[in-house]
mmCIF file of C-alpha atoms and ligand atoms in Angstrom:
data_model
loop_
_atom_site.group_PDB
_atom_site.id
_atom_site.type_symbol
_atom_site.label_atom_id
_atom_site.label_comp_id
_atom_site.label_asym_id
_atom_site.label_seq_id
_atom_site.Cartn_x
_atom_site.Cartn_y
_atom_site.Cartn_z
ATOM 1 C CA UNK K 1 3.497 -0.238 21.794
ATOM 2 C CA UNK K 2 0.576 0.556 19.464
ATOM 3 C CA UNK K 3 -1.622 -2.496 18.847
ATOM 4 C CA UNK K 4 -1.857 -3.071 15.258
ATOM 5 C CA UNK K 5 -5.525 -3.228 13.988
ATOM 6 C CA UNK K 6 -6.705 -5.561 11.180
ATOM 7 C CA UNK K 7 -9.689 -5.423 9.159
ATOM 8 C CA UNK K 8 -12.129 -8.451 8.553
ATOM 9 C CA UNK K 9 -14.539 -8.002 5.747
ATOM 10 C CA UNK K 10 -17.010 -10.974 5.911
ATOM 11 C CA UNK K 11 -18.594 -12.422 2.376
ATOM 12 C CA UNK K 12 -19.880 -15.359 3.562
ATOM 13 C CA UNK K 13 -19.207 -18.419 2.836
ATOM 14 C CA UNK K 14 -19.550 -22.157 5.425
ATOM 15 C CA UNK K 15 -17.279 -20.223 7.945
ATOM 16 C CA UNK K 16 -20.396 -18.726 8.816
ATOM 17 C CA UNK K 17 -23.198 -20.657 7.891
ATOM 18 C CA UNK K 18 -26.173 -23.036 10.031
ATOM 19 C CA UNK K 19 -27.655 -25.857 8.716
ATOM 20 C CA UNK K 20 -31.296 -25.010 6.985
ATOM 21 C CA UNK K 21 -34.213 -27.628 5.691
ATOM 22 C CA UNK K 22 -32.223 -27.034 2.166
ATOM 23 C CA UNK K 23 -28.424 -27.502 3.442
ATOM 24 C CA UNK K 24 -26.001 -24.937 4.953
ATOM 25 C CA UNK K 25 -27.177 -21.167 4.473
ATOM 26 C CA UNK K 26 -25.531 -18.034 5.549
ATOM 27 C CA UNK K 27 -26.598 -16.175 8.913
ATOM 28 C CA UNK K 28 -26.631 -12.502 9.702
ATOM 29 C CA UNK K 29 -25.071 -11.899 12.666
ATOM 30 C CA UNK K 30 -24.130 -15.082 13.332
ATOM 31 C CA UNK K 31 -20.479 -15.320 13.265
ATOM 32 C CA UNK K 32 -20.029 -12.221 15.024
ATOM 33 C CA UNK K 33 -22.149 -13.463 18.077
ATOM 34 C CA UNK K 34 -19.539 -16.488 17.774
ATOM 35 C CA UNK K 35 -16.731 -14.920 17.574
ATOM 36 C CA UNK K 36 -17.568 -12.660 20.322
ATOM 37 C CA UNK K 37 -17.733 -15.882 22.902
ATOM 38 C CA UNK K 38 -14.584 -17.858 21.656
ATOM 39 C CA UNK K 39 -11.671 -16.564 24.111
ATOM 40 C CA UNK K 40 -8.999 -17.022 21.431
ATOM 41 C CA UNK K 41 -10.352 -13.809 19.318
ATOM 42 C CA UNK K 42 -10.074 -11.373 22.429
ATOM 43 C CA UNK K 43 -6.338 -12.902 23.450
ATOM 44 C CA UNK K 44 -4.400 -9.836 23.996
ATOM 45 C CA UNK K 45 -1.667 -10.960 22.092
ATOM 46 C CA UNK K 46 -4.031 -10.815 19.097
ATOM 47 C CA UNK K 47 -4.065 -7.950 16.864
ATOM 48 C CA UNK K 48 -7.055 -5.587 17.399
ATOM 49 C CA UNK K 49 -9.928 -6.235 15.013
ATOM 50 C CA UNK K 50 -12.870 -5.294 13.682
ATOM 51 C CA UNK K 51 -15.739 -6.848 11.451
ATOM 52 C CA UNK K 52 -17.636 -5.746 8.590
ATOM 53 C CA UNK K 53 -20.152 -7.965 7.444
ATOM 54 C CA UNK K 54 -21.468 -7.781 3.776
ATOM 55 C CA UNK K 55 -25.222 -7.979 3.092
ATOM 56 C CA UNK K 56 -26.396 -9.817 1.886
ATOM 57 C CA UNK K 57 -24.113 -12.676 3.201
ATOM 58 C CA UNK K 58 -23.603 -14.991 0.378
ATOM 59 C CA UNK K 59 -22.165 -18.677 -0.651
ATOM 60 C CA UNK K 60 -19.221 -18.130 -3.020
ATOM 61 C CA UNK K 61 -21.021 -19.326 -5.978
ATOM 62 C CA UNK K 62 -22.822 -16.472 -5.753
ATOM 63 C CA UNK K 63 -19.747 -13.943 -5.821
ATOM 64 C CA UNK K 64 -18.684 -12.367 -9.129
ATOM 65 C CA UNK K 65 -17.429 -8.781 -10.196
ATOM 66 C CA UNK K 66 -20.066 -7.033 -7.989
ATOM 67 C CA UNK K 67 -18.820 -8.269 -4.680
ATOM 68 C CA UNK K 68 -15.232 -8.166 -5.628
ATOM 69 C CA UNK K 69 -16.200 -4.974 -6.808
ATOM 70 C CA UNK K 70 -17.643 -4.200 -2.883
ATOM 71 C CA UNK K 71 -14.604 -5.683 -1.177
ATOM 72 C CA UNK K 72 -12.063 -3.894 -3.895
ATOM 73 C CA UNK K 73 -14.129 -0.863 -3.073
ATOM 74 C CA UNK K 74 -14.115 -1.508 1.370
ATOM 75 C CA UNK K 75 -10.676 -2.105 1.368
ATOM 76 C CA UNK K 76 -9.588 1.119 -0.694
ATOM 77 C CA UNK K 77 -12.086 3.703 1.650
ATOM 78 C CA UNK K 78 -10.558 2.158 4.923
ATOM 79 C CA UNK K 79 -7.035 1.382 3.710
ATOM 80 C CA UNK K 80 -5.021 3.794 5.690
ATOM 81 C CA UNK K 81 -7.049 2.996 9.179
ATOM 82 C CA UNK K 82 -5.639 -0.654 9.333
ATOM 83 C CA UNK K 83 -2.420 -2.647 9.192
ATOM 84 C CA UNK K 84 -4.327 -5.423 7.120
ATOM 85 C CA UNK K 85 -7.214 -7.078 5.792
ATOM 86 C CA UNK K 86 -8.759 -10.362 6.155
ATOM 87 C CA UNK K 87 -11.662 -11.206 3.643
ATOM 88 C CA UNK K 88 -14.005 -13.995 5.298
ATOM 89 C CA UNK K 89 -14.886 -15.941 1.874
ATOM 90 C CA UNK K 90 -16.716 -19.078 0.875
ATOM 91 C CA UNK K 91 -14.363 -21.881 -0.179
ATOM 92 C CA UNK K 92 -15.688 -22.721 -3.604
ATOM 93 C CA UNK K 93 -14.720 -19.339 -5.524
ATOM 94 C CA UNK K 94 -12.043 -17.881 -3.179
ATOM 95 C CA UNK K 95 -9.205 -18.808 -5.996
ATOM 96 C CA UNK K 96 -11.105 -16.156 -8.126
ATOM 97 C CA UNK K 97 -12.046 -13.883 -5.882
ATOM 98 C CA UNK K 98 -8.462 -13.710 -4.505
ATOM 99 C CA UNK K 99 -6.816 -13.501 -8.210
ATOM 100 C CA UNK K 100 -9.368 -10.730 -8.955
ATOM 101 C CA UNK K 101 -8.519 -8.498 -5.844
ATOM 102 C CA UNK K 102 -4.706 -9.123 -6.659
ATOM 103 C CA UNK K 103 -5.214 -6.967 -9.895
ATOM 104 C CA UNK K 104 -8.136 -4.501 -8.800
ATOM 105 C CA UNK K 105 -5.997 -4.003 -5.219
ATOM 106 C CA UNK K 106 -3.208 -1.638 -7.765
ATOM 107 C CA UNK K 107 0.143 -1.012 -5.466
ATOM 108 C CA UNK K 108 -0.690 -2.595 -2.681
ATOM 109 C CA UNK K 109 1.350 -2.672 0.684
ATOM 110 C CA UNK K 110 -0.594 -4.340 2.891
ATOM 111 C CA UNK K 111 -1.533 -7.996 3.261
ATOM 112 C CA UNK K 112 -5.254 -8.856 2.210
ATOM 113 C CA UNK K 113 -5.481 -12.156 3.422
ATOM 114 C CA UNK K 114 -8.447 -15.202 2.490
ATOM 115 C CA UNK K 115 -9.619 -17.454 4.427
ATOM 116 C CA UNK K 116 -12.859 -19.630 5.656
ATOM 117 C CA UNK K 117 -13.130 -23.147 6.445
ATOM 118 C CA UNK K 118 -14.341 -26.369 5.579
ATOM 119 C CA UNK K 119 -16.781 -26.531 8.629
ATOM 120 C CA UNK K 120 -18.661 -23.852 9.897
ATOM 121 C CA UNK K 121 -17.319 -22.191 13.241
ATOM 122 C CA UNK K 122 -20.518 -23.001 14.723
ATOM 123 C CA UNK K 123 -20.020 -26.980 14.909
ATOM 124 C CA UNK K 124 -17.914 -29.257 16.256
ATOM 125 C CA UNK K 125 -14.368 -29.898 14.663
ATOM 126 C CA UNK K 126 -14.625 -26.790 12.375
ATOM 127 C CA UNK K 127 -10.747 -25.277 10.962
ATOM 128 C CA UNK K 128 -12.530 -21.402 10.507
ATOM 129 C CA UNK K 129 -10.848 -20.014 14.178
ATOM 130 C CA UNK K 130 -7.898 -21.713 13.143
ATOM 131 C CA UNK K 131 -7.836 -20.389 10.222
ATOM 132 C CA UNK K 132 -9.299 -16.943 11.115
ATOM 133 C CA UNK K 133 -6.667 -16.265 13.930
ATOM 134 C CA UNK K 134 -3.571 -17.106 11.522
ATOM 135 C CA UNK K 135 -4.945 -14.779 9.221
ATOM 136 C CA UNK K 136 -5.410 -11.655 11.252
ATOM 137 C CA UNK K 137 -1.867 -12.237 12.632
ATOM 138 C CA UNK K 138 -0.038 -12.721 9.058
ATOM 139 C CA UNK K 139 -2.804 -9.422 8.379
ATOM 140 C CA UNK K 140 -1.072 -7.653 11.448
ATOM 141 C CA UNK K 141 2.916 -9.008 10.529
ATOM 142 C CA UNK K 142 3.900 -6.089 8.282
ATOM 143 C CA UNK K 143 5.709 -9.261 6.526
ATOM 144 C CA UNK K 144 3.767 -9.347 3.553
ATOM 145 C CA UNK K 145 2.520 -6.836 1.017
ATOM 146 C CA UNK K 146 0.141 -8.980 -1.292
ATOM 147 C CA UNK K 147 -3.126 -10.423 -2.007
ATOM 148 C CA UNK K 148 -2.930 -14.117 0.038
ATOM 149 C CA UNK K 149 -4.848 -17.134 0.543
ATOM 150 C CA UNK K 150 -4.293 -18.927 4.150
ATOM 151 C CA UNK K 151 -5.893 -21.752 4.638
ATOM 152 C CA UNK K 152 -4.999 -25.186 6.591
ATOM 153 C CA UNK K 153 -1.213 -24.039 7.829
ATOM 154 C CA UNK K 154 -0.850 -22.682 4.668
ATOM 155 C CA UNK K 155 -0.397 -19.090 3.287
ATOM 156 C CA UNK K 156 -0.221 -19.147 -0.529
ATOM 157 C CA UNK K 157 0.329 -16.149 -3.325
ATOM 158 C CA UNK K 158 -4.268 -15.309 -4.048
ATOM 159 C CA UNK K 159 -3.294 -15.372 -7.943
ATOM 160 C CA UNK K 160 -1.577 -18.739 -7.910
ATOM 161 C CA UNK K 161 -4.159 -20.560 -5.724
ATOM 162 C CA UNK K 162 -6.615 -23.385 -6.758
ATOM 163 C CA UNK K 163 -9.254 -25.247 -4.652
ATOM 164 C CA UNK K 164 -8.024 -28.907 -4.680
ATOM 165 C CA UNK K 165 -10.144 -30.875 -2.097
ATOM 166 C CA UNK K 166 -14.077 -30.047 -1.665
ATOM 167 C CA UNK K 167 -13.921 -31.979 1.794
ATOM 168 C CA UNK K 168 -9.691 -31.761 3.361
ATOM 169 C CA UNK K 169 -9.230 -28.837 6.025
ATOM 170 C CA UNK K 170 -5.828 -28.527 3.475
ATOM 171 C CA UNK K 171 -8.548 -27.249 0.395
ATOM 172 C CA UNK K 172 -6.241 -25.028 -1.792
ATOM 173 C CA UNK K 173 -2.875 -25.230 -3.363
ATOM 174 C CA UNK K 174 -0.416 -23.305 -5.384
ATOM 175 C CA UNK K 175 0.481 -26.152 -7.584
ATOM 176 C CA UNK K 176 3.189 -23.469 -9.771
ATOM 177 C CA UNK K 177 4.535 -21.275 -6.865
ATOM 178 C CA UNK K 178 6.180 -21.669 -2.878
ATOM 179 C CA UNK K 179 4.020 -21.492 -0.046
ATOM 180 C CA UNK K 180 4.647 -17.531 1.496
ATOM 181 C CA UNK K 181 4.711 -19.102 4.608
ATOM 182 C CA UNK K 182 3.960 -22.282 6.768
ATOM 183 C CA UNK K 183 2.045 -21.537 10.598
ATOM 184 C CA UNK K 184 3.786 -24.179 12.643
ATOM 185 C CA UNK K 185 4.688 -24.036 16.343
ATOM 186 C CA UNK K 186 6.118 -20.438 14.577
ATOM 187 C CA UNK K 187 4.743 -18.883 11.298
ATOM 188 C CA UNK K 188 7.590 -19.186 8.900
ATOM 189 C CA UNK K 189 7.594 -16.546 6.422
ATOM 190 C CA UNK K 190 9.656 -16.782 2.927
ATOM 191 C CA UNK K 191 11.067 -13.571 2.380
ATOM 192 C CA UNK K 192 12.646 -14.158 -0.787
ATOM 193 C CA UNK K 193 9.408 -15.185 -2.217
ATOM 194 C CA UNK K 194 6.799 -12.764 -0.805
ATOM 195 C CA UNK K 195 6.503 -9.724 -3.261
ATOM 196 C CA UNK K 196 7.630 -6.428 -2.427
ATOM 197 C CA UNK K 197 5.249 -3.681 -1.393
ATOM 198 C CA UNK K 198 3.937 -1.519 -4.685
ATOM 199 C CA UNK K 199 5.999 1.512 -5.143
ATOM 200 C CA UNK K 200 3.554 3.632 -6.616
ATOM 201 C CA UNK K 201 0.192 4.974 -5.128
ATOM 202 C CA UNK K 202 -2.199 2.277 -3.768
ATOM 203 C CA UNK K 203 -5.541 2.405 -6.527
ATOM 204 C CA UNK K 204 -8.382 0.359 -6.644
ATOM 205 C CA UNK K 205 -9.455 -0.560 -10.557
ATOM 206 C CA UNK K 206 -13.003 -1.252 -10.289
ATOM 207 C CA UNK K 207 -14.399 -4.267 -12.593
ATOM 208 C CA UNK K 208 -16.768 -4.370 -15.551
ATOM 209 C CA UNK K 209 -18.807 -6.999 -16.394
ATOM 210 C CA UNK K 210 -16.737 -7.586 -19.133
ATOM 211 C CA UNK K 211 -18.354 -10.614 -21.493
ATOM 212 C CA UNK K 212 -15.707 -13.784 -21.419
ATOM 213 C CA UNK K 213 -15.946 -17.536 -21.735
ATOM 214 C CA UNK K 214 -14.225 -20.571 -20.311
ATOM 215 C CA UNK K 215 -14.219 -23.479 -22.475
ATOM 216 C CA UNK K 216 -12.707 -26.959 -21.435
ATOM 217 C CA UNK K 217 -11.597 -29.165 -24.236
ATOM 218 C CA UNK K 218 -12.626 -32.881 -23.598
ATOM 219 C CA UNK K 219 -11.714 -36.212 -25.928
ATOM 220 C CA UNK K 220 -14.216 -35.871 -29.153
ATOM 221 C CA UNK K 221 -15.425 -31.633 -29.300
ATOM 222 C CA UNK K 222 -16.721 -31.077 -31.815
ATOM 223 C CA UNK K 223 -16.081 -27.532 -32.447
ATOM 224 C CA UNK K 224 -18.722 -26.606 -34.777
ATOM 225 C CA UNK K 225 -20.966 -26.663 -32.325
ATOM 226 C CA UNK K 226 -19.365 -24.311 -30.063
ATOM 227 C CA UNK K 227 -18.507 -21.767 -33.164
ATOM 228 C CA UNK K 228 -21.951 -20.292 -32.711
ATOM 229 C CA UNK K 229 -21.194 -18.979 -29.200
ATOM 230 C CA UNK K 230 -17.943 -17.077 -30.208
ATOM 231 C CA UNK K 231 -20.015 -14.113 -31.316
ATOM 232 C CA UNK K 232 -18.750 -10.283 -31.215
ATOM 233 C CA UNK K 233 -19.587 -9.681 -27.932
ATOM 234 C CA UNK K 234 -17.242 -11.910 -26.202
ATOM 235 C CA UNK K 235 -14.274 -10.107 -25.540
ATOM 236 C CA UNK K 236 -12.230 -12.988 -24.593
ATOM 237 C CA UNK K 237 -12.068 -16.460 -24.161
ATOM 238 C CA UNK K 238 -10.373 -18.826 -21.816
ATOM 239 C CA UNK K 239 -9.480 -22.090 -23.893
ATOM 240 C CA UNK K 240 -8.725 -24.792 -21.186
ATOM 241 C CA UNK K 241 -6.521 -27.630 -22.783
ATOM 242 C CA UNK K 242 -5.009 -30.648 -22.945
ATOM 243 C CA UNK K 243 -1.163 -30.485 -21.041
ATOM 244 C CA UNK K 244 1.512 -27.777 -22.785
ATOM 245 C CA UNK K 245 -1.374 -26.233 -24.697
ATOM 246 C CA UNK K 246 -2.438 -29.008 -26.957
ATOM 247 C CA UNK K 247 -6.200 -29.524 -29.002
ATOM 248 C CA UNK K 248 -7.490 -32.788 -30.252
ATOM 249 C CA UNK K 249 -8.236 -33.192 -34.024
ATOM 250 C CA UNK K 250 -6.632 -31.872 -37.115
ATOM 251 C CA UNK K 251 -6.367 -27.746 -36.922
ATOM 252 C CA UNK K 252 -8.703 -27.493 -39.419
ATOM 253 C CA UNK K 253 -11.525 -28.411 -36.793
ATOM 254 C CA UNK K 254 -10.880 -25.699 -34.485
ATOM 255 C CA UNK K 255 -10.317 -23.244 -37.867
ATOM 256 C CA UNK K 256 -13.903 -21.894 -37.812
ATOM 257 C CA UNK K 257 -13.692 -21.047 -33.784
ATOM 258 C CA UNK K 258 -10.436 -19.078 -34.623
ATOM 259 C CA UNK K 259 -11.612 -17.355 -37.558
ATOM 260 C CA UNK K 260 -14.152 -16.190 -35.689
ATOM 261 C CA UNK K 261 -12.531 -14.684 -32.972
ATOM 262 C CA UNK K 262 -9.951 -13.166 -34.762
ATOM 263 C CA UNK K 263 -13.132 -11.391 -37.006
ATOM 264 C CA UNK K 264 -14.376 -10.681 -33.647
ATOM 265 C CA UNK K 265 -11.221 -9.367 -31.757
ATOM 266 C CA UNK K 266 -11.893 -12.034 -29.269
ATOM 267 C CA UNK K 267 -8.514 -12.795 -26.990
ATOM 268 C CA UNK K 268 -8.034 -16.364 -26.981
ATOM 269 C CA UNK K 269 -6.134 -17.046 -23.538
ATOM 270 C CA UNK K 270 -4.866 -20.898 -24.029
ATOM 271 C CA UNK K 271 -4.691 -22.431 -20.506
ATOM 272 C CA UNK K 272 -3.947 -25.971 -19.601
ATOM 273 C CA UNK K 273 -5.833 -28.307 -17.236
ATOM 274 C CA UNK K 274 -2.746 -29.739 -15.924
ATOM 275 C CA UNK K 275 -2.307 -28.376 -12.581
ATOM 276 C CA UNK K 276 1.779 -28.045 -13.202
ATOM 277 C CA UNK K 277 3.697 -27.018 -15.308
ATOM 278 C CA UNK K 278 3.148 -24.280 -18.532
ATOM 279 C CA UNK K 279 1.995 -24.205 -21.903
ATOM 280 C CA UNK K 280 4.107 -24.186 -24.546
ATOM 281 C CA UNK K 281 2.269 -23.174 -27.402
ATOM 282 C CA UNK K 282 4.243 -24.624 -30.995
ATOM 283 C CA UNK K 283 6.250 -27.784 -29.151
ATOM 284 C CA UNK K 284 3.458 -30.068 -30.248
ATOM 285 C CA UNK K 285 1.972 -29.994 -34.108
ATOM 286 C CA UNK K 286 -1.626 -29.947 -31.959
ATOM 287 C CA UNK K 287 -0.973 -26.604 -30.712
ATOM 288 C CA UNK K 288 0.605 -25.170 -33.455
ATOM 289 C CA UNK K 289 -2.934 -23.809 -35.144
ATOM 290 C CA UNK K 290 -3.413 -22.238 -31.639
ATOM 291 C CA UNK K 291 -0.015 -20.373 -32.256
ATOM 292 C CA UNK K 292 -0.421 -19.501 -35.676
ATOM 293 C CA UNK K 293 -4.186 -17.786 -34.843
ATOM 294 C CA UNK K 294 -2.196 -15.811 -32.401
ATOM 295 C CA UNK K 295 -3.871 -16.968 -28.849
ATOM 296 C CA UNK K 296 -2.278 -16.204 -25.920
ATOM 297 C CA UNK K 297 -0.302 -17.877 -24.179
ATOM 298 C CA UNK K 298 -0.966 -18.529 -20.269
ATOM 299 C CA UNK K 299 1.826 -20.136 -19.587
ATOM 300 C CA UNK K 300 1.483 -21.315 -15.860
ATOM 301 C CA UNK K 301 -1.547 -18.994 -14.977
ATOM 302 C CA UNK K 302 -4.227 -20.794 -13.339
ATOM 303 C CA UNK K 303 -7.324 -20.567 -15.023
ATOM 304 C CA UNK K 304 -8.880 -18.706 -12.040
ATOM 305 C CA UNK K 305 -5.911 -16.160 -12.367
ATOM 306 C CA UNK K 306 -6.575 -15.730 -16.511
ATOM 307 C CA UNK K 307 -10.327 -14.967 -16.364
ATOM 308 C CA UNK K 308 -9.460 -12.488 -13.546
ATOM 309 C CA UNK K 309 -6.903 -11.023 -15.122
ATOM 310 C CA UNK K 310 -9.523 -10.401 -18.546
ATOM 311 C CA UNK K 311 -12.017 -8.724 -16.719
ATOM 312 C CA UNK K 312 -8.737 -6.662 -15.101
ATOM 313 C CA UNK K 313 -7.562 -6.143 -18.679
ATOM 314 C CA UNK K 314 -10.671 -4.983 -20.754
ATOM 315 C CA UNK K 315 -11.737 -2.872 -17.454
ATOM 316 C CA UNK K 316 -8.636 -0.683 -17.370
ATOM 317 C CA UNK K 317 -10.005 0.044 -21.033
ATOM 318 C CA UNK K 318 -7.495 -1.825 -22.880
ATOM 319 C CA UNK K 319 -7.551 -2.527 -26.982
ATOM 320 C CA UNK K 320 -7.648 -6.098 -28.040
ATOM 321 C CA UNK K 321 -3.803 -5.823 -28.830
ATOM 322 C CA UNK K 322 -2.795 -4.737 -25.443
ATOM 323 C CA UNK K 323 -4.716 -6.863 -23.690
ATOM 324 C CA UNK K 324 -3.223 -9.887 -25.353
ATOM 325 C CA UNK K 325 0.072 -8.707 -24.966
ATOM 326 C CA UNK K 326 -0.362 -7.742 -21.379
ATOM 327 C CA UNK K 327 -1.695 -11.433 -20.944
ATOM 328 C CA UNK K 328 1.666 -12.536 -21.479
ATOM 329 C CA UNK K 329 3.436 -10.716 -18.717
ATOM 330 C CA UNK K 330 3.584 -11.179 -15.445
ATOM 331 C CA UNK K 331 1.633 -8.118 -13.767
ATOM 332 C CA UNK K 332 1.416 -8.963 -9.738
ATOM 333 C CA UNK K 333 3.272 -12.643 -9.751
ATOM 334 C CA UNK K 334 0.643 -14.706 -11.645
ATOM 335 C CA UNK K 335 2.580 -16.018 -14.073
ATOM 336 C CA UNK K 336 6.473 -17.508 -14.825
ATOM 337 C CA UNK K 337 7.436 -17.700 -18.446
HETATM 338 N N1 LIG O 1 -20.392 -23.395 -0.793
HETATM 339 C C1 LIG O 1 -19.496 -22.791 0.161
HETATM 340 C C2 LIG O 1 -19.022 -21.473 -0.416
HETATM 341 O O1 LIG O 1 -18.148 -21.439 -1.228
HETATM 342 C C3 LIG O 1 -18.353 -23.682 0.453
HETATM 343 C C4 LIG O 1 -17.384 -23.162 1.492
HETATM 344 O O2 LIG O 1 -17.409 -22.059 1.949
HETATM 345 O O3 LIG O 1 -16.498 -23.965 1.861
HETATM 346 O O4 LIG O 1 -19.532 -20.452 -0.076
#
């Protein structure tokens, strides 16, 4: 039988990296030369793969819509020559990068798969060949058709994700959807949770760097002083709030900010920082002015899915309108209403 072949496109990220005079640093070459000596990657049970690595090799915090733009881009010229893909990523951003590719990667029917690790592969006790080989078999499995995080045992939906631990090998979540599957002594897949393959032609929507905001609401804002940032050129605006939607203060405080954007035609996505669980915009009289201005509701989108899923939005060319009512549907399993 045919060996399958996966695909691993390498960011960067501590799966890689060697410890420098300022802290842990990316390597070229580095985790190839590694991977080359650990017997595990040439098992012939393993898939066939092959390695692309990205230059320049970066930490996570340095990824935004260029680099998802590169890996959107990779993945589309080579997707026909590979079973899956496996994108080598620093920890800290993955949950973004991972929502962003599940939009940009349009009909997809092919597992792209995240992973990296805690400690680099280089030292002692490190998870990234752990992780690494899961991921290129779950890439090779034919068993799932979606953008996916894998991490620690672990294989969650890339939308729904969320870094929860900056030092457990178990570092991401899905706090508002199943696991897709569980690698134990077998890799248990959930088939009645895993998304279908796209029907339509596979299409990679390349991002913009569309202007948008995050802005967490904390006990005492005073949001006069934030009013001045809501200018014309953001297009939208990611509120992050207390539980089912809710903003401190009468709604006359956060009157100016709304005003604003609504002069503006700036989306107002209305997020919560509970980790579970939806908003509900109009149960409480706190969100009601939130309502009433005619934000949109996230209900329970992660925050790392909703300012993905703007810069989707605004760069399939979009009108305000659309966008906000697009917010509110579920598009490639982000969200449940
Ligand atoms: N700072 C690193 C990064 O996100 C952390 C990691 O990979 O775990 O690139």
């Amino acid at each position: 039988m045919k060996k399958k072949r996966v695909c691993i496109l390498y960011t960067g990220g501590t799966i890689g990296m060697i410890p420098s005079d300022q802290g842990y640093v990316p390597a070229a070459g580095k985790l190839k030369m590694v991977l080359n000596g650990v017997q595990t990657m040439q098992h012939p049970e393993l898939p066939e793969w092959d390695l692309i690595e990205f230059s320049p090799l970066l930490d996570s915090s340095d990824i935004a819509v260029k680099e998802w733009n590169e890996m959107g881009r990779t993945i589309a010229r080579l997707y026909q020559g590979y079973d899956g893909f496996v994108v080598l990523h620093g920890t800290d951003t993955m949950a973004y990068s991972a929502s962003a590719l599940s939009f940009m990667l349009e009909n997809l029917s092919k597992p792209v798969i995240f992973t990296g690790s805690q400690i680099p592969i280089s030292q002692l006790r490190s998870d990234g060949i752990d992780n690494i080989v899961n991921s290129v078999i779950i890439a090779a499995s034919g068993k799932v058709h979606e953008v996916c995080l894998y991490f620690n045992g672990k294989l969650l939906r890339g939308n729904r994700s969320t870094k929860m631990s900056s030092d457990q090998f178990g570092a991401f979540e899905s706090p508002n959807a199943p696991y897709l599957a569980e690698a134990g002594i077998n890799i248990r897949y959930r088939t009645n949770v895993i998304r279908p393959a796209g029907e339509g032609e596979f299409r990679f929507q390349e991002f913009h760097e569309i202007p948008i905001g995050v802005l967490k609401i904390f006990p005492g804002i005073q949001f006069e002083l934030f009013e001045s940032i809501m200018t014309e050129k953001l297009k939208g605006v990611v509120l992050e709030t207390f539980g089912a939607g809710n903003i401190p203060g009468s709604a006359d405080a956060i009157l100016p900010i709304l005003r604003k954007a609504r002069d503006n035609g700036t989306v107002l996505v209305i997020c919560s920082q509970c980790l579970k669980g939806s908003v509900s915009l109009g149960t409480y009289e706190t969100s009601a002015a939130l309502k009433e201005a005619g934000a949109v509701c996230a209900y329970d989108m992660t925050t790392e899915a909703a300012v993905a899923k703007l810069y989707y939005l605004f760069s399939c060319g979009y009108d305000a309108d659309t966008v906000k009512q697009k917010m509110e549907e579920d598009l490639v399993g982000e969200l449940n209403k």
